[in-house]
XYZ file of C-alpha atoms in Angstrom:
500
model
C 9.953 6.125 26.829
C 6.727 4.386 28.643
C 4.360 1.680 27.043
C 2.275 4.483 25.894
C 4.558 7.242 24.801
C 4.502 6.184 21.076
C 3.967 10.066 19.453
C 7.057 11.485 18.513
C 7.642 15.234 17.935
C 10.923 17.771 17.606
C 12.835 14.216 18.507
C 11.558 13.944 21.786
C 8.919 10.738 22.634
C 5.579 11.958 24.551
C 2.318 10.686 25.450
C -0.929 12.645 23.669
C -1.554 15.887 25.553
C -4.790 14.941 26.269
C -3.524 11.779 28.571
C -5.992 9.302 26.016
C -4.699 5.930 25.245
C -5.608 3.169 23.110
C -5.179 -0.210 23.516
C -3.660 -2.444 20.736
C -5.446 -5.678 19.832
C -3.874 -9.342 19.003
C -6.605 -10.380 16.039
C -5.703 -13.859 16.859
C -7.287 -13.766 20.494
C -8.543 -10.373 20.999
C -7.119 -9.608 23.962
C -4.383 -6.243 24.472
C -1.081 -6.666 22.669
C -0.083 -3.214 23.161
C -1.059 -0.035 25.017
C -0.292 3.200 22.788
C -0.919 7.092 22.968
C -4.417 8.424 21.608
C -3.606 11.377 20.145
C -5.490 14.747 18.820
C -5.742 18.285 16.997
C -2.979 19.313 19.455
C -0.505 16.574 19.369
C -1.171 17.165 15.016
C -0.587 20.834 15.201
C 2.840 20.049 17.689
C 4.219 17.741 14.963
C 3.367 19.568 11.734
C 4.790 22.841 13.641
C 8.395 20.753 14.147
C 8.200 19.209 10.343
C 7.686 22.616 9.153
C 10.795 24.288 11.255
C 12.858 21.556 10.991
C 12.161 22.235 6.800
C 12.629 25.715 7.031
C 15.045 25.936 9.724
C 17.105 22.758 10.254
C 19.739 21.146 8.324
C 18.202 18.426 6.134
C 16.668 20.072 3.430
C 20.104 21.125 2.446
C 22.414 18.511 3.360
C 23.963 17.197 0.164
C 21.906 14.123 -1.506
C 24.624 11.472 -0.640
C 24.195 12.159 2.772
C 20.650 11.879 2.559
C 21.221 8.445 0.520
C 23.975 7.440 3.324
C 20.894 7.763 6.203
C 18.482 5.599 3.724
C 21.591 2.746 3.761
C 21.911 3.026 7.222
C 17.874 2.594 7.780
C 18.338 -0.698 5.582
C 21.210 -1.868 7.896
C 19.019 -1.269 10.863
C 15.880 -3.393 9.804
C 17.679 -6.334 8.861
C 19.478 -6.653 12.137
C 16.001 -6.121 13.807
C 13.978 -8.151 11.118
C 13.093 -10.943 13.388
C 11.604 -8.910 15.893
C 9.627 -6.349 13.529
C 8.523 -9.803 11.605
C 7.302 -10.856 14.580
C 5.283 -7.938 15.788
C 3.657 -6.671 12.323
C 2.483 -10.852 12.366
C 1.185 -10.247 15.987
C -0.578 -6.753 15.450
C -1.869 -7.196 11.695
C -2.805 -11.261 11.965
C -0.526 -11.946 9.175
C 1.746 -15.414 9.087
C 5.399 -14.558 10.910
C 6.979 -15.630 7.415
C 4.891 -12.635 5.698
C 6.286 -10.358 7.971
C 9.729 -11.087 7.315
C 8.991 -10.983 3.704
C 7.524 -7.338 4.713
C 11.074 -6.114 6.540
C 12.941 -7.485 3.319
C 10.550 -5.721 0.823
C 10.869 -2.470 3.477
C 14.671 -2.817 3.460
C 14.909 -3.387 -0.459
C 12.711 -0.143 -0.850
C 15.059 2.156 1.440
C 18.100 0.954 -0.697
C 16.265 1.648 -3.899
C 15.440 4.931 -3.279
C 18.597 5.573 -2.153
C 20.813 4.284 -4.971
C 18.238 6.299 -7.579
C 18.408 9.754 -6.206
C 22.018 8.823 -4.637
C 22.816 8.169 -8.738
C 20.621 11.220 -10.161
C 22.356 14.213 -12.273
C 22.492 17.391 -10.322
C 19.558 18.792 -13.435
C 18.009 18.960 -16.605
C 20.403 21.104 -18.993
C 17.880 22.779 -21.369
C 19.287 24.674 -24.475
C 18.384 28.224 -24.153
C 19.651 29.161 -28.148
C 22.522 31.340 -26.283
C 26.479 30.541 -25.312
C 25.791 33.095 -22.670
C 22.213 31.279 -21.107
C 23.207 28.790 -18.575
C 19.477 26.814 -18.277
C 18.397 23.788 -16.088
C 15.563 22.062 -14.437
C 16.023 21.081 -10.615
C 14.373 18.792 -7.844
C 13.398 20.870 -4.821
C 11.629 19.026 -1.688
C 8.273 19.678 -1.454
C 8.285 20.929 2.042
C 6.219 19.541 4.760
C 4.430 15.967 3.897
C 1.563 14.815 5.818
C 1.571 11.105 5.229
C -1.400 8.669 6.283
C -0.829 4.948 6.210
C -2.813 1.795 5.930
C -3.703 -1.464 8.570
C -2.778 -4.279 6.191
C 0.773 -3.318 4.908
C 1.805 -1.054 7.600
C 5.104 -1.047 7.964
C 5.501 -1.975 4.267
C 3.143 1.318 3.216
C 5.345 3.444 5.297
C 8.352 2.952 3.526
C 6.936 3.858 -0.057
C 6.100 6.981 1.513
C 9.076 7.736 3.629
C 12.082 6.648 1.703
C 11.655 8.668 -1.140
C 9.957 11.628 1.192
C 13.456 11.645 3.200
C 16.151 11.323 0.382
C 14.176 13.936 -1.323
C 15.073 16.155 1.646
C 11.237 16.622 2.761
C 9.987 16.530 6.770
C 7.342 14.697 7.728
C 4.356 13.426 9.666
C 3.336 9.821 9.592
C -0.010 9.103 11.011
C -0.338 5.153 11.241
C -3.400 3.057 11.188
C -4.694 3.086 15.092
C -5.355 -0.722 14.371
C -1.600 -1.364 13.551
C 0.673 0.949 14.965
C 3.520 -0.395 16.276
C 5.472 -1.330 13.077
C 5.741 2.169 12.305
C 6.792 3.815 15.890
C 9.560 0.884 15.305
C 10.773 2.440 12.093
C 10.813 5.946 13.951
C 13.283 4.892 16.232
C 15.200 3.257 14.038
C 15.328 6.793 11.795
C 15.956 8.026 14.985
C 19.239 5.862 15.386
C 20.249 6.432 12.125
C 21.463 9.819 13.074
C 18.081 11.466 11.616
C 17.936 15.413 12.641
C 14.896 15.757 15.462
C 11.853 17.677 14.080
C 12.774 15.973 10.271
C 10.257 12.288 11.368
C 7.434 13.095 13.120
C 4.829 10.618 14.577
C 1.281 10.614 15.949
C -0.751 7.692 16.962
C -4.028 8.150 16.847
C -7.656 7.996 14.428
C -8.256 8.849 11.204
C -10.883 11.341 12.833
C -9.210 14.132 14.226
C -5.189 13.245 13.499
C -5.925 12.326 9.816
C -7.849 14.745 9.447
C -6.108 17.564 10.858
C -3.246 16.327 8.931
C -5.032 16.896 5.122
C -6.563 20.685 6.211
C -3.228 21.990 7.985
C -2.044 24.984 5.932
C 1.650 24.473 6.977
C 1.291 20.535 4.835
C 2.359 20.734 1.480
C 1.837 17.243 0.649
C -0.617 14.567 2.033
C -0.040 11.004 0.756
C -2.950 8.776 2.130
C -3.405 4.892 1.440
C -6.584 3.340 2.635
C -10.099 3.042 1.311
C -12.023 5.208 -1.218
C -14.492 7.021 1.199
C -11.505 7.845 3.292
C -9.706 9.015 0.627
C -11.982 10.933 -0.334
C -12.342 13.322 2.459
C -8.669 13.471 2.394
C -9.132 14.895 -0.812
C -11.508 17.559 0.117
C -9.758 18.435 3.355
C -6.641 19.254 1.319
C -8.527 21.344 -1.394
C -8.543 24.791 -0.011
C -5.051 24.724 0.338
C -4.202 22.953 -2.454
C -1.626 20.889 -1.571
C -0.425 18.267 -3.240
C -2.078 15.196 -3.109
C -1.415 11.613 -3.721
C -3.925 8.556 -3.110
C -3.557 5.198 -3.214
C -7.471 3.666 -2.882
C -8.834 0.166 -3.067
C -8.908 -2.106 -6.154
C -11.277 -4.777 -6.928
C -9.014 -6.694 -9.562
C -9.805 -9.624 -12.073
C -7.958 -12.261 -12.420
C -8.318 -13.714 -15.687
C -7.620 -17.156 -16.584
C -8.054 -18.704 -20.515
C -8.557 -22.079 -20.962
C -5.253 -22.798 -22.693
C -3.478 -21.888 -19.728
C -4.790 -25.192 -18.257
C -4.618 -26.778 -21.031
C -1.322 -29.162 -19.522
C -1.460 -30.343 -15.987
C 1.427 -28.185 -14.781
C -0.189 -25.113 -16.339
C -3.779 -26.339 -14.490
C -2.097 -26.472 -11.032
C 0.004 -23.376 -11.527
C -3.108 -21.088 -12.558
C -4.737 -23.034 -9.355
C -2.193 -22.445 -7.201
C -1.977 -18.506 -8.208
C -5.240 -18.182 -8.050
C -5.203 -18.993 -4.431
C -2.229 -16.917 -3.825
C -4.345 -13.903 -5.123
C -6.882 -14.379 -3.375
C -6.146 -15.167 0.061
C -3.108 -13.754 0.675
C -2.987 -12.157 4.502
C -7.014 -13.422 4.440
C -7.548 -11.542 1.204
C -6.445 -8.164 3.072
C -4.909 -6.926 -0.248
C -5.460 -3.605 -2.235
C -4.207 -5.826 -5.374
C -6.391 -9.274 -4.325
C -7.342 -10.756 -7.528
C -10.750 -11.592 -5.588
C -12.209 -11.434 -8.852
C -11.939 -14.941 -10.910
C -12.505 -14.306 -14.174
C -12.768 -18.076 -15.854
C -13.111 -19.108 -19.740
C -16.288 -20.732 -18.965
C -14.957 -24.550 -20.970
C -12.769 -24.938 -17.730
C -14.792 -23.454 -14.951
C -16.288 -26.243 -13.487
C -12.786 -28.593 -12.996
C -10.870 -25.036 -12.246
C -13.659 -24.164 -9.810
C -14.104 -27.502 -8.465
C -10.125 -27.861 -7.970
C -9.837 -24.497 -6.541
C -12.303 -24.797 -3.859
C -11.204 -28.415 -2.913
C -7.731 -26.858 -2.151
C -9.207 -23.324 -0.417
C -10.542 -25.968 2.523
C -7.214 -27.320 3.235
C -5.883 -24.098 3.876
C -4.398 -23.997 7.459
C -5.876 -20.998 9.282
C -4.471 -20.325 12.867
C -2.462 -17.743 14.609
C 0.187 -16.349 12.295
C 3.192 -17.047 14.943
C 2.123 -20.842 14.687
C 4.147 -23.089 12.619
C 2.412 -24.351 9.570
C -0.236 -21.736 9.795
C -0.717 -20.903 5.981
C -3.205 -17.698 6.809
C -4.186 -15.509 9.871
C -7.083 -14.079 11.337
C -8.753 -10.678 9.846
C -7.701 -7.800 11.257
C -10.647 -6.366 13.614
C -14.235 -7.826 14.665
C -15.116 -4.639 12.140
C -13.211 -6.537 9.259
C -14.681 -9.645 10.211
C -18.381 -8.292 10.424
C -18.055 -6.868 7.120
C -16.930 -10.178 5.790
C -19.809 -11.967 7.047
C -21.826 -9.329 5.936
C -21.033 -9.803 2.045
C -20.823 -12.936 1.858
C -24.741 -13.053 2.774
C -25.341 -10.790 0.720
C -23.961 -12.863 -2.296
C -26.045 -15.699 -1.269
C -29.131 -13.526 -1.132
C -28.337 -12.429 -4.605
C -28.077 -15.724 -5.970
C -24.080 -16.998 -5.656
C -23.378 -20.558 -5.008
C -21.362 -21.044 -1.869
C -18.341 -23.849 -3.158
C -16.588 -23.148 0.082
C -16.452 -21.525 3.328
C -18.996 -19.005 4.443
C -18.714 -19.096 8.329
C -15.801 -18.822 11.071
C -13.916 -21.914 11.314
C -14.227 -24.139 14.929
C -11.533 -23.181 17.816
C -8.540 -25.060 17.937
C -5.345 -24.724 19.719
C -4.220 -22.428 17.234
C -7.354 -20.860 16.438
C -8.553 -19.361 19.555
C -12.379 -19.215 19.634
C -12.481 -15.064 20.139
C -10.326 -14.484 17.609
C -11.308 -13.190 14.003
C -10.690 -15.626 11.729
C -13.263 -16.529 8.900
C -12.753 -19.430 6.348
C -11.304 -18.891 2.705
C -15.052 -18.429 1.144
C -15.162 -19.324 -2.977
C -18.338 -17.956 -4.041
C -19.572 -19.098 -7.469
C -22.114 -18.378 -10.491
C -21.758 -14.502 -9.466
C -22.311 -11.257 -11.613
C -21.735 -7.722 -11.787
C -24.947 -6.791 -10.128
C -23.746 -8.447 -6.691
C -22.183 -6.063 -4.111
C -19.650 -8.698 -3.379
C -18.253 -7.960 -6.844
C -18.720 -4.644 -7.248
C -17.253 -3.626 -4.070
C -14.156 -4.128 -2.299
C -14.630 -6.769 0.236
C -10.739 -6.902 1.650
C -11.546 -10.026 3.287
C -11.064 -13.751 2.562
C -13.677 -14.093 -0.621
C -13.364 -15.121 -3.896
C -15.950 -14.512 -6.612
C -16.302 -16.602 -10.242
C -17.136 -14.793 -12.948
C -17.087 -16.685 -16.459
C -16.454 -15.698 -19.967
C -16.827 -17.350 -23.787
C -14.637 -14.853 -25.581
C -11.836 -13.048 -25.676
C -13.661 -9.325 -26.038
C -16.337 -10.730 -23.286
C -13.019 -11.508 -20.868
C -12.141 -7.707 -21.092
C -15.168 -5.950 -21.057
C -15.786 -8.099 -17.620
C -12.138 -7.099 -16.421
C -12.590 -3.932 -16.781
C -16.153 -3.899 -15.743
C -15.675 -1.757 -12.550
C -14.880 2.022 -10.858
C -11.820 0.504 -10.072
C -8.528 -0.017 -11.489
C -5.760 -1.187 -9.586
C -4.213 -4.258 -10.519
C -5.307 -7.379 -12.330
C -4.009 -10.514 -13.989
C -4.160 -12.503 -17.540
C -2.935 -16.155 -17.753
C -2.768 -17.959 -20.986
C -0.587 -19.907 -22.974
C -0.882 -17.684 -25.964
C 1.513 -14.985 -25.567
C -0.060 -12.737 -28.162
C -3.082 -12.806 -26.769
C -1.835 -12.709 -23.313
C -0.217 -9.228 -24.443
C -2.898 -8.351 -26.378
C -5.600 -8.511 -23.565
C -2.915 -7.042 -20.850
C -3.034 -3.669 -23.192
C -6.725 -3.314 -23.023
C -6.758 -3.657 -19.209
C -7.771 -0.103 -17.685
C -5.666 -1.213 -14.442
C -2.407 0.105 -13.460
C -0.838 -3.130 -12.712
C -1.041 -5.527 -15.229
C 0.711 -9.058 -14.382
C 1.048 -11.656 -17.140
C 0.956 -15.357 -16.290
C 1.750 -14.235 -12.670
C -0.089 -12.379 -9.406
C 1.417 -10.242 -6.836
C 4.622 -9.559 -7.657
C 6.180 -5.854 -7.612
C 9.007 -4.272 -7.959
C 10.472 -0.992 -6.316
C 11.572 -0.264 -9.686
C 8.294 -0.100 -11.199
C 5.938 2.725 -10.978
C 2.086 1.531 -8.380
C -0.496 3.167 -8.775
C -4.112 3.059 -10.352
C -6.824 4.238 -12.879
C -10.182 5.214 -11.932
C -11.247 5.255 -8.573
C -8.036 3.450 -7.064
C -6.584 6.758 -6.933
C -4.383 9.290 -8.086
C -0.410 9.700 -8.012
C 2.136 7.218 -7.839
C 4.203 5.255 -5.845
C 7.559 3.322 -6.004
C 10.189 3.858 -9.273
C 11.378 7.233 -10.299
C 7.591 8.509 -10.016
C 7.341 7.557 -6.563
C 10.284 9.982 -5.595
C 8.752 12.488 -8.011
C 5.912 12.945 -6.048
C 7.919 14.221 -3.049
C 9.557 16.693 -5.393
C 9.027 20.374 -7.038
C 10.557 21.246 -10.217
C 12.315 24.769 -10.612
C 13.615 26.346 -14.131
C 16.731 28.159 -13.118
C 17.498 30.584 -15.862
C 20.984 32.520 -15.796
C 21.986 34.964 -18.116
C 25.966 35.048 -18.269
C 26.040 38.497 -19.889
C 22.972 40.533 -18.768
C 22.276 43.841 -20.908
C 19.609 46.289 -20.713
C 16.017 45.310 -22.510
C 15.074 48.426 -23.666
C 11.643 47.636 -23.607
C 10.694 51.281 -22.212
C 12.134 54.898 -22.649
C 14.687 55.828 -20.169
């Protein structure tokens, strides 16, 4: 396998028919981490022709679901003895601190095993009670077939396995289709299926755009399933590309969440720093390159000013360099496009009438900063409304807006004041009211007194405009299943419906 040979098909590692190539930017520097295949319709319409014979043909669609499980375990095995080095290049090709990306292979690892314990520890069906002794009734899982599955720049790697794990222990094939930003994560997990003793044809792998491989990938009549994580306008088209042959679809879209912090949650100095220090954390996490930022701060309006104030003062000691640099606390963006963009809304906020607390520009070079690479400073944007694109819309870069609130019923209606609905957060030191305000949010992920966390237990996914389906928990492995009703009757006799 060459430098550029990074689409995989039928088992076998090839460059794109058409010869293309892409190269593979560091964000820290801009200059060429990584050289990989560009590839097309053809190279789409090679792979989903192997997924869809190695489903209807090959082995793995019927070998037994501890097997299946067994391959999952072995997957796990795999990416913690590589962990350093696929740490190392999801920092280098997403901009993303080196101790993220470890964080990444152990939340990647943790899903494979989850998935694999739950359908590994699944009942063979539903028994349903037919009213007979001589009806034998029950529900099954089936794979859904061939899934077509699109994945996003930020969380490569980490995106992939919500949509593989359960996809493969399911018994599906598949085509994965990574970001052409950051690729190489996810031609590392290939090979490691590939190790794992994975039948050929079952993984399948194009590198390439959105525009033709993703989109090939949500119109092809042999794809029963498209799973697509990225923005809304993508997603969108993804939609309507799959349409006509109605296939299954499941998207997970953007989110532009409120965090919402009560007064009485800083009302001691350890609860003060703590909603400070989370409030950072939601933010700015991987530069704010989060589906589930809380770039919305929602603030009880008797506290704004110190949180504000306290909040902004610690956003400028933030320690912004190359994400393989020790110390380094956050990266660069991901692509002169992301960086652009962030420039872009912060001005417009300004025009519109927000008060800049902190940030607002690129930082100066330093030996850890080099000067052509995208970084932008974490940007805390005050006195904002809902009329401002930089609230309204999802920004995905470093920027934090302040909202503020008087009561309770004005803290909700501004929380839930968007097309989105994603994820969001309460904090407050009245747990009845911290409950009570988490059940009005319209947002799928509700986190009390906390941001960020999830677990591969628990059900992600969104209301509104942040998409439709779900990932992780039993759902998530539901979504790469069909349900059949297999009726037998233990003593057939004639109807007699008709003369005969």
């Amino acid at each position: 396998m060459s430098a550029a040979e990074t689409i995989h098909v039928d088992g076998v590692w090839r460059a794109a028919a058409s010869g293309a190539q892409r190269e593979v930017l560091d964000p820290a520097d801009a200059k060429t981490l990584a050289v990989v295949s560009e590839g097309g319709v053809e190279d789409t319409d090679a792979a989903v022709a192997a997924a869809r014979r190695a489903f209807d043909q090959g082995p793995w669609p019927r070998t037994p679901v501890a097997e299946r499980a067994a391959l999952l375990r072995r997957v796990a095995e795999l990416l913690q003895r590589d962990r350093e080095t696929i740490a190392l290049t999801e920092s280098r090709d997403t901009g993303k601190t080196l101790e993220e990306g470890r964080v990444d292979v152990d939340d990647v690892t943790n899903a494979f095993r989850y998935f694999a314990d739950l359908a590994a520890g699944e009942s063979a069906g539903r028994v349903i009670d037919a009213g007979s002794p001589d009806v034998h009734s029950v529900v099954v899982h089936e794979p859904v077939g061939v899934c077509a599955m699109i994945t996003p720049w930020n969380y490569p790697l980490l995106q992939a396995s919500w949509k593989v794990a359960p996809a493969l222990v399911a018994g599906n094939t598949f085509v994965i289709k990574p970001s052409e930003v950051t690729p190489l994560s996810t031609v590392h997990l290939v090979k490691l299926l590939v190790e794992a003793g994975l039948p050929a044809g079952v993984a399948n792998l194009v590198t390439g755009a959105g525009d033709p491989v993703g989109a090939r990938l949500a119109e092809h009549p042999d794809v029963d399933l498209v799973s697509f994580t990225g923005g809304l306008v993508s997603g969108t088209k993804v939609a309507q590309a799959a349409a006509p042959t109605v296939k299954k679809v499941a998207l997970e879209l953007g989110g532009k969440n409120p965090n919402v912090v009560f007064a009485d949650a800083c009302a001691t100095a350890e609860g003060f720093d703590t909603a400070v220090d989370q409030a950072l954390n939601a933010a700015f996490i991987h530069s704010g390159q989060v589906c589930s930022a809380g770039a919305r701060l929602i603030i009880e309006e008797s506290v704004r000013e110190r949180f504000v104030a306290e909040l902004a003062r610690r956003a400028e000691k933030i320690k912004l360099g190359r994400g393989t640099e020790d110390g380094v606390e956050c990266g660069p963006l991901v692509s002169a496009q992301q960086l652009d963009k962030t420039e872009a809304y912060v001005a417009s906020a300004l025009a519109e009438g927000a008060l800049l607390r902190c940030g607002g520009k690129q930082p100066e070079p330093s030996e850890v900063r080099p000067a052509t690479g995208y970084f932008y400073l974490p940007t805390v944007l005050d006195q904002c409304h809902r009329q401002m694109r930089v609230v309204r819309e999802e920004t995905f870069g470093p920027i934090l807006t302040v909202e503020s609130f008087q009561t309770e019923e004005e803290a909700v209606t501004l929380a839930n004041d968007t097309e989105y609905g994603l994820a969001g957060a309460v904090w407050s030191a009245d747990t009845a009211r911290a409950r009570r305000v988490a059940a009005r949010l319209r947002h799928g992920t509700v986190w009390i007194n906390d941001y960020h966390p999830y677990l591969p237990q628990a059900e992600w996914g969104g209301f509104g405009k942040s998409g439709v389906g779900r990932e992780l928990g039993p759902a998530g492995l539901d979504e790469y299943r069909e349900t059949k009703h297999v009726y037998e009757n233990l003593r057939p006799s004639p109807v007699r419906w008709f003369a005969g």
